[in-house]
Short mmCIF file of C-alpha atoms in Angstrom, two decimals:
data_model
loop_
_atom_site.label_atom_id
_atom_site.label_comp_id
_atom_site.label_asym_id
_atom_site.label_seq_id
_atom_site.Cartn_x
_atom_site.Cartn_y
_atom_site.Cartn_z
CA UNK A 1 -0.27 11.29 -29.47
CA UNK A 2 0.43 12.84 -25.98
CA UNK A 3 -1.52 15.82 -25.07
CA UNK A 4 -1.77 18.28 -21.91
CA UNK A 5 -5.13 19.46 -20.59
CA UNK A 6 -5.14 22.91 -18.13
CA UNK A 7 -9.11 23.03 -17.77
CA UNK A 8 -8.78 26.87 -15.96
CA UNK A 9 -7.79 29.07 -18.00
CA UNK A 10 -7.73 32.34 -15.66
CA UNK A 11 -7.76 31.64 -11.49
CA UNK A 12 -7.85 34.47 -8.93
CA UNK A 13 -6.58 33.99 -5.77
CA UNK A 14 -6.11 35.81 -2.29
CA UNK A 15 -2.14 35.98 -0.60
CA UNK A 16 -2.20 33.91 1.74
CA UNK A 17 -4.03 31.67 0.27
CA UNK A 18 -3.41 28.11 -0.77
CA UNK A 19 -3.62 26.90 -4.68
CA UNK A 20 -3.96 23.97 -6.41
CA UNK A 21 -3.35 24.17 -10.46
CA UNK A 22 -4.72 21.25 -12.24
CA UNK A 23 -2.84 18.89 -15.01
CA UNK A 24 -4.07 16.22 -16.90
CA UNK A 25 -2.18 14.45 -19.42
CA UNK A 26 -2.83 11.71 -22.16
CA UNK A 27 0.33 9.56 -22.72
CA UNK A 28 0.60 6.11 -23.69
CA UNK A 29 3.75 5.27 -21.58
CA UNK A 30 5.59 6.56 -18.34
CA UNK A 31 6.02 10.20 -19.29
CA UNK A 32 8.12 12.92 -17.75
CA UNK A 33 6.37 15.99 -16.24
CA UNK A 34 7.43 19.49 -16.05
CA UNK A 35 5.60 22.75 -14.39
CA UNK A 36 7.12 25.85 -16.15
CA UNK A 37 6.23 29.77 -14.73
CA UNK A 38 6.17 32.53 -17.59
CA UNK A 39 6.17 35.97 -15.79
CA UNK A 40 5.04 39.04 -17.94
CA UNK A 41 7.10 39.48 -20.99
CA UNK A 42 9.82 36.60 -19.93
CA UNK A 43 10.45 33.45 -20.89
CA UNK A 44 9.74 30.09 -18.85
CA UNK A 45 11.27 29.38 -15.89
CA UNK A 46 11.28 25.80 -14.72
CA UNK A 47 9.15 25.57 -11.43
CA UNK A 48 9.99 21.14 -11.09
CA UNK A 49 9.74 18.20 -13.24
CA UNK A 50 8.67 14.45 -12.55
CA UNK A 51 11.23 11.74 -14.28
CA UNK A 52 10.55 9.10 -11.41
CA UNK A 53 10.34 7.74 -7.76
CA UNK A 54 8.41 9.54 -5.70
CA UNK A 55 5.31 10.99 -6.64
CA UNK A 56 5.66 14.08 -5.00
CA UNK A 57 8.02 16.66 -6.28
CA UNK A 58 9.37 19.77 -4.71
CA UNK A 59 10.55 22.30 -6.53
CA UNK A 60 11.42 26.04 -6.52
CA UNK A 61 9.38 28.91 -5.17
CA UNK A 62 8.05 26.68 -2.24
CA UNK A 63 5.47 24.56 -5.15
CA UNK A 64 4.79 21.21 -5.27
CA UNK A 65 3.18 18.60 -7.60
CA UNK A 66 1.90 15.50 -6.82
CA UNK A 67 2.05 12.90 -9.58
CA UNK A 68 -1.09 10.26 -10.13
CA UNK A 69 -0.77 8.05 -12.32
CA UNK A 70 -3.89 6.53 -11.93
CA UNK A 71 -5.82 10.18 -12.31
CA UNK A 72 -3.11 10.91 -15.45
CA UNK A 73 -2.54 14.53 -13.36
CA UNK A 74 0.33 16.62 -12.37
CA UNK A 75 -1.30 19.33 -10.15
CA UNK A 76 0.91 21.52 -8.75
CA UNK A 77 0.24 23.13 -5.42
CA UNK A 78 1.21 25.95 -2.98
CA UNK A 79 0.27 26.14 0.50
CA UNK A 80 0.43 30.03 0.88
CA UNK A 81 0.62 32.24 -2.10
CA UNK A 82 2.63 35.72 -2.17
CA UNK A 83 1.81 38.75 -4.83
CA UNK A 84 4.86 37.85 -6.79
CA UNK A 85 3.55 34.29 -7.86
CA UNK A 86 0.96 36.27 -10.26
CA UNK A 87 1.92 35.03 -13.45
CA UNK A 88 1.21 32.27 -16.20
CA UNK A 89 1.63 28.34 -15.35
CA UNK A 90 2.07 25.93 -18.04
CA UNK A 91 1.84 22.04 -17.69
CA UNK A 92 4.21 20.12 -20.08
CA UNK A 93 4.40 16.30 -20.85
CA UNK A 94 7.68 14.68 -22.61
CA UNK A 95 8.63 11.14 -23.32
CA UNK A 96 10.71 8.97 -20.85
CA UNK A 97 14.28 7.75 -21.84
CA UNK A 98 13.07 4.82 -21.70
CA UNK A 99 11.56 4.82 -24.75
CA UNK A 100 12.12 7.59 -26.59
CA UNK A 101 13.79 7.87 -29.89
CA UNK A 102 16.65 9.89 -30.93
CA UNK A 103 14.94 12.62 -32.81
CA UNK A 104 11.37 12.08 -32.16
CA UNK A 105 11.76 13.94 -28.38
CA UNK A 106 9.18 16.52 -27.65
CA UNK A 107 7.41 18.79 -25.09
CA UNK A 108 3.95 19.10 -25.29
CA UNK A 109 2.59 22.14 -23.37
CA UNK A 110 -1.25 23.00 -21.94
CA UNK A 111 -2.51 26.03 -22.90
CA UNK A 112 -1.78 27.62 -19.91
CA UNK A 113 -3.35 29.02 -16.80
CA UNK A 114 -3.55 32.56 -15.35
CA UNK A 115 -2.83 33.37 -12.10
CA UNK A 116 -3.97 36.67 -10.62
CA UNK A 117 -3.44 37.50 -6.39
CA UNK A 118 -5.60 39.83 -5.05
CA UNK A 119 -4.55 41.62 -1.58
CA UNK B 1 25.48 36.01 -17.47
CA UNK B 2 21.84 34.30 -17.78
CA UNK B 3 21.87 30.84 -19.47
CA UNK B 4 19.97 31.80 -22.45
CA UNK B 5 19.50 34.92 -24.04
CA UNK B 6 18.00 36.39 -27.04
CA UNK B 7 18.39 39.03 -28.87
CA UNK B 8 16.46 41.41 -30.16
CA UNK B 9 13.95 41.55 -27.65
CA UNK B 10 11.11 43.47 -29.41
CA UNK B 11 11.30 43.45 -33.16
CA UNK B 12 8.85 45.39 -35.79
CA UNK B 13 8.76 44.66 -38.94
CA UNK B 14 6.92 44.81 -42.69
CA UNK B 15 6.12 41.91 -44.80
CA UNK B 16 8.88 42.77 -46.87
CA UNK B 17 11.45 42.81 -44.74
CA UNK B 18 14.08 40.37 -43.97
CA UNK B 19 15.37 40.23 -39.97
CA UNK B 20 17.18 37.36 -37.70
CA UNK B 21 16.67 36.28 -34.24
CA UNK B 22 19.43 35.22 -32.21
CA UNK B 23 19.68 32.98 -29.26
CA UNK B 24 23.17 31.99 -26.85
CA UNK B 25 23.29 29.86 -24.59
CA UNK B 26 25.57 29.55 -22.01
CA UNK B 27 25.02 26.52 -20.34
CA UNK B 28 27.13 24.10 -22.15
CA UNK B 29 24.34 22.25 -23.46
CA UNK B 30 24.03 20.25 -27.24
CA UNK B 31 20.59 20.70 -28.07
CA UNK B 32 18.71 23.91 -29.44
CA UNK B 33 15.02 24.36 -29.84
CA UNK B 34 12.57 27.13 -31.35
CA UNK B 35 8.92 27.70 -30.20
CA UNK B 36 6.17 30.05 -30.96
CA UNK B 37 4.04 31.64 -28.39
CA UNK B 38 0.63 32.44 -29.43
CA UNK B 39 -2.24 34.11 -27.36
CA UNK B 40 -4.39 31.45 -25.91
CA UNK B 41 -2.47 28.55 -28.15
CA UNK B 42 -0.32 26.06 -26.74
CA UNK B 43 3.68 26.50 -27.32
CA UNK B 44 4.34 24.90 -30.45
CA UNK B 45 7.70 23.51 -31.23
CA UNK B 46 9.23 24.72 -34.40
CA UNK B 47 12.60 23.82 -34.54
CA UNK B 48 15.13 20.97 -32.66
CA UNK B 49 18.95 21.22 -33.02
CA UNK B 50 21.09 18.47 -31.79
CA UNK B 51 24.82 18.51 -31.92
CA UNK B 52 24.44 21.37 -34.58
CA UNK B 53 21.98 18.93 -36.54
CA UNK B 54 18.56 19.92 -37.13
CA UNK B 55 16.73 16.85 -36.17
CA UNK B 56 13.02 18.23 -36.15
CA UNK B 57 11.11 20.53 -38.18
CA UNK B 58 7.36 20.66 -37.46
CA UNK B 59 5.87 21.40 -40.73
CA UNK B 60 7.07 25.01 -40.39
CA UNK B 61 6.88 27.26 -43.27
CA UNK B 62 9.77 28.27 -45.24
CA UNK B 63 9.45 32.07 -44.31
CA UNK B 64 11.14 30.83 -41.49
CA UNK B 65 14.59 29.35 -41.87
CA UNK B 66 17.17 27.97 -38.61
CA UNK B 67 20.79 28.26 -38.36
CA UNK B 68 22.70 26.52 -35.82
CA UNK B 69 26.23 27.17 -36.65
CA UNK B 70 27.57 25.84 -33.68
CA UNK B 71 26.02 23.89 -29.96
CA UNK B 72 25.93 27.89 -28.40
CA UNK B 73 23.59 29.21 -30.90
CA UNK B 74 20.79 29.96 -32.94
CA UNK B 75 19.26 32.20 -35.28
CA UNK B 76 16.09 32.12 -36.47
CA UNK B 77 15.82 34.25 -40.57
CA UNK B 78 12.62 35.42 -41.25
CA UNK B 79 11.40 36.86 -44.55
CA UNK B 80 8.07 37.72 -46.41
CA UNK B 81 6.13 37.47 -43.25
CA UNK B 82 2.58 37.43 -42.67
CA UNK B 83 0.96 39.35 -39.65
CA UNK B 84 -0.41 36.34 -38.47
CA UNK B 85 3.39 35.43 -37.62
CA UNK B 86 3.02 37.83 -35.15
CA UNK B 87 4.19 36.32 -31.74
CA UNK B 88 6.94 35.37 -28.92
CA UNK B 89 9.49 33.37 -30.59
CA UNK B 90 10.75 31.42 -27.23
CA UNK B 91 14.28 29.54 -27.91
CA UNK B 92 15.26 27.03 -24.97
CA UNK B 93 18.11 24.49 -24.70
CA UNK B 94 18.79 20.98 -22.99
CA UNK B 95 21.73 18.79 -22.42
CA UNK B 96 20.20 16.32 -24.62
CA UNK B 97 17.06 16.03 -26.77
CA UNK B 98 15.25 14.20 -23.65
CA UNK B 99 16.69 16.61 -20.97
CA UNK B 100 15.00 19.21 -19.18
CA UNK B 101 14.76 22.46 -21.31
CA UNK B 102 15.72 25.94 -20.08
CA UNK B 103 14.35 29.03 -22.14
CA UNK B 104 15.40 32.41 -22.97
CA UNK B 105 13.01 35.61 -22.30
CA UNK B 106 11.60 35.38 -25.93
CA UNK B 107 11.79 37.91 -28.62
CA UNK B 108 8.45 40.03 -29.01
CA UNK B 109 7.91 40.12 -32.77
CA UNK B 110 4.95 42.14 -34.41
CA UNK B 111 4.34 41.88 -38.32
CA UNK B 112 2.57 44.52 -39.99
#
């Protein structure tokens, strides 16, 4: 069964600063990858995904995420973080085309990490 | 117009009560989904609508009851909820069952 691991729950941060969220996932084929944001009281905005190529994906908002495959991690990255990026970051793993099943598709989301900027 | 949207937003309600949640989306897309939101619990996938066809429940119980009545929308009927129910219902859609999924802002339901 694939499964998503966010080991920090809560991270605090200074603007300006650079961040690194960490990813792991356990899945037994090539999967595809997804960062979603989750402001307060909103839904999930997709930040990027990973379906294939290169390992490094840019995506909205000036984040990044590197894909190892060898490490089984999607961490997604920012080189210089801004007051508004304060919100929730979820990690989410889904089956490739390749061999996924009519009916059997799913997301499987991390629990989630917390991301507070201090000035 | 935003791509998916849900209505109510906030909802209150007894144990007794029945109430629907609704969900449009206006991205042209064929597949529907339902998820809870927890505190501190992973998003867990209740529903999947394909082409109007509900092609995954996840052992959800039958307080809860879907209604796709066409590829735009959604509803989601509650009845004889338990406050433990209490949580954002999240709906999202996709092109296609493996396509990336885009989500509404959630309805904020409290069960007393």
């Amino acid at each position: 069964a694939q499964s998503v691991t966010q080991p920090d729950i809560h991270i605090t941060v200074s603007e300006g600063a650079s961040l690194e969220l960490r990813c792991n996932y356990s899945y037994g084929a090539t999967p595809y990858l997804f960062w979603y944001v989750q402001s307060p009281g909103q839904g999930l905005q997709l930040l990027l995904k990973y379906f294939s190529g290169d390992t490094l994906v840019q995506g909205i908002k000036g984040f990044e995420a590197e894909f190892k495959r060898s490490q089984s991690s999607f961490n997604l990255r920012k080189p210089s973080v801004h007051w508004s990026d304060a919100a929730e970051y979820f990690c989410a793993v889904g089956p490739s085309r390749q061999i996924s099943n009519f009916g059997n598709e799913k997301l499987t989301f991390g629990t989630g990490t917390r991301l507070t900027i201090i000035p | 117009e935003t791509g998916v949207t849900q209505t109510p937003r906030h909802l209150v309600m007894g144990m007794t009560n029945k109430k629907s949640l609704k969900c449009e989306q206006h991205l042209g897309h064929n597949a529907m989904y339902w998820y809870k939101q927890s505190a501190k619990k992973p998003l867990e996938l209740m529903f999947v609508y394909n082409f109007k066809e509900q092609t995954e429940n996840n052992s959800v119980p039958s307080r809860f009851s879907p209604e796709c009545p066409n590829s735009s929308h959604l509803f989601l009927h509650l009845h004889t909820l338990q406050p433990e129910d209490s949580a954002l219902y999240l709906c999202a859609s996709s092109q296609g069952p493996q396509d990336t999924q885009y989500f509404g802002p959630g309805t904020r339901l409290t069960v007393l």
